[in-house]
XYZ file of C-alpha atoms in Angstrom:
457
model
C 123.612 34.252 118.947
C 121.630 32.342 121.401
C 121.831 28.438 121.023
C 118.265 27.961 119.844
C 118.576 30.666 117.279
C 121.799 29.391 115.890
C 120.231 25.810 115.512
C 117.271 27.398 113.580
C 119.431 29.664 111.468
C 122.046 27.174 110.732
C 119.362 24.768 109.677
C 117.729 27.168 107.316
C 121.064 28.062 105.838
C 122.197 24.464 105.399
C 119.623 24.216 102.681
C 116.464 26.087 102.182
C 114.985 22.876 100.477
C 115.029 21.206 104.030
C 113.049 23.992 105.485
C 110.088 21.845 106.417
C 112.262 20.344 109.093
C 113.970 23.521 109.919
C 110.632 25.371 110.393
C 109.793 22.949 113.249
C 112.911 23.965 115.032
C 112.520 27.665 114.609
C 111.608 29.962 117.430
C 107.949 29.770 118.025
C 107.706 33.505 118.401
C 108.678 34.126 114.861
C 105.543 34.840 112.675
C 107.252 33.440 109.506
C 109.292 30.320 110.220
C 112.849 30.483 109.299
C 113.505 28.634 105.942
C 109.974 29.113 104.666
C 108.288 31.703 102.300
C 109.658 34.190 99.788
C 112.369 35.462 102.009
C 116.210 35.488 101.598
C 117.191 33.237 104.422
C 120.759 32.811 103.030
C 121.197 36.579 103.453
C 119.810 36.375 106.992
C 122.192 33.590 107.858
C 125.067 35.678 106.676
C 123.971 38.452 108.833
C 123.501 36.142 111.862
C 127.006 34.641 111.421
C 128.683 38.010 111.854
C 126.662 39.457 114.747
C 126.521 38.224 118.219
C 124.997 40.431 120.971
C 123.889 37.724 123.511
C 123.130 39.281 126.783
C 122.720 42.806 125.325
C 119.653 44.966 125.060
C 118.604 47.240 122.255
C 116.133 49.929 123.206
C 114.035 51.387 120.299
C 111.257 53.905 120.476
C 108.657 55.138 117.903
C 105.256 56.327 117.250
C 103.727 52.958 116.734
C 101.278 51.828 119.280
C 98.851 49.003 119.577
C 98.842 46.679 116.657
C 101.474 48.888 114.849
C 103.788 48.199 117.823
C 102.958 44.517 117.592
C 103.931 44.366 113.914
C 107.214 46.237 114.635
C 108.079 43.677 117.500
C 107.440 40.835 114.900
C 110.214 42.200 112.732
C 112.522 42.980 115.582
C 112.215 39.489 116.849
C 114.300 38.323 113.802
C 117.136 40.675 114.928
C 116.881 39.147 118.324
C 116.836 35.719 116.789
C 119.954 36.321 114.701
C 122.052 38.142 117.405
C 120.845 36.743 120.726
C 120.071 40.231 121.838
C 116.963 41.441 123.697
C 114.956 44.080 121.799
C 112.744 46.555 123.802
C 110.395 48.567 121.767
C 108.051 51.251 123.282
C 105.554 53.459 121.312
C 103.785 56.558 122.133
C 100.985 58.574 120.517
C 102.809 61.673 121.581
C 106.116 60.660 120.226
C 106.978 63.887 118.620
C 107.073 65.468 122.059
C 108.385 62.490 124.030
C 111.447 62.037 121.878
C 112.453 65.719 122.345
C 111.894 65.320 126.168
C 114.051 62.237 126.147
C 116.781 63.966 124.431
C 116.579 67.084 126.715
C 116.717 64.632 129.730
C 119.763 62.925 128.368
C 117.934 59.562 127.968
C 117.552 59.044 124.191
C 116.861 55.514 123.006
C 119.607 53.462 121.178
C 117.381 53.681 117.937
C 114.700 56.070 117.257
C 112.024 55.564 114.535
C 110.852 58.858 113.166
C 107.631 59.105 111.324
C 108.700 62.472 110.099
C 112.024 63.094 108.468
C 111.594 66.721 109.253
C 111.811 66.013 113.035
C 114.847 63.596 112.375
C 116.490 66.466 110.396
C 116.038 68.807 113.386
C 117.741 66.179 115.609
C 120.545 65.691 113.159
C 121.232 69.438 112.917
C 121.476 69.434 116.769
C 123.917 66.710 116.824
C 121.678 63.995 118.443
C 121.808 61.490 115.532
C 124.756 59.263 114.655
C 125.739 59.167 111.001
C 125.611 55.752 109.446
C 128.691 53.960 107.829
C 130.229 55.124 104.657
C 128.654 53.397 101.670
C 125.074 53.668 103.080
C 124.146 56.149 100.288
C 125.189 53.718 97.660
C 123.220 51.004 99.424
C 120.075 53.163 98.860
C 121.064 53.688 95.190
C 121.759 49.981 94.709
C 118.723 48.547 96.526
C 115.688 51.020 96.428
C 113.582 52.048 93.481
C 114.331 55.804 92.879
C 117.273 55.264 95.288
C 118.811 58.610 94.969
C 115.565 60.170 96.128
C 115.554 58.023 99.213
C 119.120 58.597 99.892
C 118.563 62.328 99.866
C 115.577 61.967 102.168
C 117.684 60.091 104.603
C 120.498 62.568 104.530
C 119.847 65.822 106.361
C 122.534 68.234 107.351
C 124.475 67.469 110.573
C 125.693 70.030 113.123
C 128.567 70.879 110.703
C 126.257 71.690 108.011
C 127.283 68.606 105.913
C 124.700 66.103 104.761
C 125.164 62.518 106.020
C 123.052 59.467 105.772
C 121.422 59.227 109.196
C 118.900 56.479 108.797
C 117.182 53.678 106.976
C 113.612 53.795 105.680
C 111.920 50.528 106.821
C 108.291 50.896 105.626
C 106.382 52.940 103.145
C 102.775 54.045 102.791
C 101.083 55.180 99.673
C 98.906 58.056 100.737
C 96.986 58.888 97.433
C 94.179 56.527 97.840
C 90.471 56.598 98.367
C 88.751 53.615 100.244
C 85.330 52.581 99.546
C 82.783 49.652 99.942
C 82.448 47.849 96.559
C 79.055 46.598 97.733
C 77.679 50.285 98.311
C 79.159 51.357 95.030
C 77.517 48.447 93.190
C 74.054 48.990 94.864
C 74.101 52.649 93.832
C 75.650 52.223 90.388
C 78.684 54.199 90.944
C 81.694 53.907 88.914
C 85.376 54.480 89.956
C 86.181 58.085 88.967
C 89.137 58.398 86.585
C 89.824 62.023 87.203
C 89.343 64.677 89.877
C 86.616 66.231 87.751
C 84.746 62.848 87.863
C 85.356 62.518 91.653
C 83.770 65.904 92.169
C 80.847 64.785 90.024
C 80.415 61.581 91.918
C 80.445 63.455 95.215
C 77.600 65.597 93.941
C 75.644 62.607 92.601
C 75.949 60.861 96.109
C 74.490 64.069 97.867
C 71.674 64.134 95.288
C 71.033 60.381 96.174
C 70.744 61.297 99.870
C 74.093 59.960 100.646
C 77.340 61.431 102.343
C 80.407 61.223 100.053
C 83.210 61.264 102.687
C 84.055 60.275 106.409
C 86.774 62.504 107.685
C 88.591 62.376 110.964
C 91.486 64.636 111.894
C 91.996 63.471 115.574
C 95.307 61.753 116.475
C 96.144 62.961 119.963
C 98.998 65.332 119.888
C 99.207 64.794 116.161
C 95.614 66.002 115.506
C 95.368 67.700 112.090
C 97.755 65.648 110.146
C 95.087 63.873 107.976
C 94.217 67.281 106.583
C 97.807 68.134 105.577
C 97.919 64.912 103.549
C 94.797 66.241 101.510
C 96.584 69.581 100.862
C 99.734 67.945 99.815
C 97.924 65.615 97.368
C 96.237 68.713 95.860
C 99.564 70.524 95.638
C 100.809 67.594 93.459
C 97.632 67.721 91.466
C 97.460 71.403 90.850
C 101.080 72.341 90.519
C 104.308 70.880 89.007
C 106.502 68.806 91.397
C 109.206 71.436 91.428
C 106.702 74.021 93.025
C 105.885 71.172 95.652
C 109.613 71.017 96.393
C 109.846 74.812 96.650
C 106.993 74.895 99.020
C 108.251 72.196 101.427
C 111.576 73.941 101.556
C 109.817 77.397 102.293
C 111.357 78.850 98.924
C 107.661 79.916 98.230
C 105.596 80.865 101.185
C 102.414 79.195 102.302
C 100.690 82.548 101.333
C 101.651 81.946 97.675
C 98.342 81.718 95.668
C 99.300 78.302 94.461
C 99.447 76.912 98.034
C 96.228 78.767 99.133
C 94.675 77.321 96.134
C 95.508 73.723 97.146
C 94.109 74.399 100.671
C 90.865 75.592 99.059
C 90.643 72.568 96.867
C 90.768 70.490 100.090
C 88.108 72.785 101.525
C 85.917 71.990 98.454
C 85.405 68.673 100.020
C 86.174 69.084 103.740
C 84.278 72.436 104.379
C 81.082 71.290 102.798
C 78.717 69.847 105.334
C 76.838 67.924 102.737
C 80.032 66.033 101.819
C 81.321 65.235 105.325
C 79.697 62.794 107.714
C 78.768 64.792 110.874
C 79.661 68.080 109.113
C 83.034 69.850 108.887
C 82.985 70.818 112.542
C 82.846 67.226 113.750
C 86.038 66.244 111.755
C 88.389 67.520 114.365
C 86.806 65.520 117.138
C 86.820 62.160 115.169
C 89.920 60.072 115.673
C 91.488 59.187 112.195
C 91.524 55.547 113.265
C 87.797 55.547 113.908
C 86.891 57.533 110.860
C 86.676 54.811 108.247
C 84.135 52.826 110.383
C 81.249 54.797 108.768
C 81.919 52.955 105.537
C 80.932 49.631 106.955
C 77.892 50.679 108.973
C 74.302 49.822 107.818
C 73.281 52.003 106.355
C 76.673 53.444 105.575
C 77.430 56.834 107.051
C 79.665 57.759 104.126
C 80.696 56.279 100.832
C 84.330 57.174 100.578
C 87.357 57.776 102.833
C 90.657 59.259 101.593
C 93.513 57.757 103.538
C 96.851 56.006 103.167
C 97.575 52.417 102.588
C 97.948 51.547 106.293
C 94.244 52.476 107.146
C 93.033 48.783 106.941
C 94.870 48.250 110.124
C 92.094 50.202 111.807
C 89.198 48.673 109.954
C 86.515 47.047 112.127
C 87.103 43.367 112.913
C 85.717 41.230 110.110
C 86.194 43.617 107.403
C 87.999 42.000 104.489
C 90.050 44.277 102.084
C 89.193 43.183 98.637
C 85.801 42.073 99.548
C 84.219 44.463 102.039
C 86.657 47.310 101.133
C 88.743 48.311 98.254
C 90.536 51.466 96.914
C 91.187 53.563 94.007
C 93.941 55.966 93.103
C 93.071 59.636 94.353
C 92.840 60.855 90.783
C 94.572 63.828 89.079
C 92.846 66.433 87.033
C 92.063 65.841 83.297
C 92.339 69.551 82.889
C 95.961 69.694 84.070
C 98.886 68.095 82.411
C 100.640 66.720 85.702
C 100.676 62.934 85.120
C 99.920 60.535 87.923
C 101.558 61.902 91.110
C 101.723 59.880 94.172
C 102.055 60.945 97.708
C 103.769 58.703 100.243
C 105.479 58.407 103.506
C 107.856 56.097 105.436
C 109.365 55.516 108.827
C 113.044 56.440 109.211
C 115.204 54.396 111.798
C 118.121 56.280 113.350
C 120.861 55.765 115.725
C 120.803 57.936 118.880
C 123.210 56.052 121.022
C 126.574 55.220 119.159
C 126.722 51.569 120.174
C 127.757 48.568 118.177
C 124.416 46.952 118.609
C 122.652 50.043 117.195
C 124.908 49.962 114.160
C 124.258 46.282 113.775
C 120.556 46.899 113.836
C 120.961 49.297 110.888
C 122.991 46.653 109.085
C 120.057 44.296 109.717
C 117.594 46.800 108.222
C 119.914 46.937 105.055
C 119.123 43.224 104.500
C 116.091 42.377 102.374
C 114.356 40.439 105.281
C 112.776 43.237 107.354
C 111.522 44.952 104.140
C 110.003 41.562 102.930
C 108.492 40.997 106.303
C 106.938 44.333 106.275
C 105.343 43.449 102.907
C 104.301 40.049 104.208
C 102.537 41.648 107.292
C 100.128 43.288 104.695
C 100.320 46.759 106.360
C 103.103 48.695 104.533
C 104.998 48.697 101.415
C 108.609 48.687 100.516
C 110.692 50.356 97.702
C 113.394 47.552 98.286
C 113.925 46.070 94.807
C 115.161 42.876 96.334
C 111.695 42.124 97.726
C 109.679 39.770 95.494
C 106.051 40.915 94.851
C 105.243 37.277 96.097
C 106.175 38.441 99.568
C 103.137 40.547 99.733
C 100.329 38.973 101.695
C 97.424 39.861 99.303
C 96.549 40.908 95.864
C 95.700 44.220 97.466
C 99.226 44.690 98.675
C 100.592 43.886 95.213
C 98.236 46.376 93.804
C 99.438 48.995 96.120
C 102.933 48.275 95.346
C 102.267 48.607 91.700
C 100.738 52.059 92.293
C 103.969 52.949 94.283
C 106.129 51.696 91.286
C 104.012 53.254 88.488
C 103.833 56.820 89.559
C 104.954 59.413 87.161
C 105.807 61.649 90.186
C 106.525 60.396 93.680
C 106.891 62.885 96.595
C 107.307 62.487 100.258
C 104.638 63.730 102.767
C 105.417 67.466 102.605
C 104.748 68.089 106.331
C 107.161 65.338 107.252
C 109.915 67.373 105.417
C 109.202 70.628 106.950
C 110.893 71.651 110.296
C 109.132 69.788 113.156
C 107.826 73.181 114.483
C 105.918 73.597 111.173
C 105.245 70.151 109.895
C 104.214 68.609 113.226
C 102.561 71.589 114.828
C 101.649 74.934 112.913
C 100.467 73.170 109.644
C 98.422 70.508 111.626
C 96.834 73.176 113.824
C 96.036 75.549 111.174
C 94.361 72.932 109.018
C 92.106 71.933 111.953
C 91.026 75.509 112.331
C 90.557 75.788 108.613
C 88.450 72.600 108.494
C 86.189 73.752 111.216
C 85.707 77.173 109.749
C 87.591 79.234 112.346
C 90.180 80.408 109.725
C 89.927 80.964 105.999
C 92.524 79.427 103.606
C 94.390 82.739 103.404
C 94.349 83.108 107.241
C 95.487 79.543 107.945
C 98.321 80.031 105.393
C 99.352 83.338 106.976
C 99.491 81.731 110.365
C 101.587 78.936 109.227
C 103.952 81.288 107.317
C 104.307 83.618 110.309
C 105.388 80.808 112.493
C 107.922 79.556 109.910
C 109.297 83.138 109.518
C 109.776 83.239 113.360
C 112.155 80.330 113.348
C 114.534 81.466 110.549
């Protein structure tokens, strides 16, 4: 541990009540001063006492760029503070391709952050990931809500065909959300829909009023198309039992199954209706998903609603205040179907690619509550870590999102993230772009994806 860090940490550990003075001694680069706030600093101290990597460097790569990268670096700074190590993080909009290239070149990072567990599973199967220590599965069970599910998600099969825990989920998004402008809803007398039937009726009312219900953007660089796959996954959970969803993501039923085609067509009910989408369906593929919510906040608004995950406020225009200028409601289920209150979500998986002590120490750091509480405090993502107080969330909005996550009758991970990388991060994305723009029918899009999946068996 570097001297300045030890001073700050020891001060915080000596007594949290003395944190006022300790905070003044904490590293100025730390967003949340050591010893302050709803964080377990004693646990942090214990970690710091047993890990010293002064003079060493930890290289981490991931898909987070821009502000996302800055938020990650804020969390990684506490690992550096505790251990004396330097952490170098680099992100890429083409991460799914770049990490494969790095592996092929023999230059993988020490730690890789995978936005898609499916891609991580591919890496594990090929022997490019390092299994975590024994006991990590039990750590999930003891510390995460629905811990068995998270442990399973983090445990793909290795090259020997045996499942191992290969990573730690460090941030979670709820995806089953619709964002809107409360002011615009109030001005037009619109109520929050409580069912999918009511959402469809609301969309039609908006059109009758001369308004456009949705903004939709599928652009994401090399990841273009993924926002459409989220819609389809949400409709799978709202039209079929969760076990059918599980069969689908494992390819135990094909994409061409009428139940899957039906979910695609439900997405198309909104996305392929030019009256329902700002700019028309054909424009969706050219609009970056980060820019697509902007229309909610223009005057007059270009759209009234935007279906997107809990992270999207990161990309709202400057000055937009969530809870005032923007709010959200649960993407509703069907009254006509008895499928409860399903929630779709996702999360980033941190894995070891270089078998180094510092990389294993970083995984131990991610198993403390601090990085999860910091994630909550940053206000962008959520955490299923049960050791994190709701007080850690920066806003009432964050707490409300966390409550949606914890109150779901069914929770399922982003399906495309669970599929093989060639399907979940390529064929599915591409086919949904072609379906949205009208180049393919739902049946043709499903057949194209299934043909690709059959080819890699």
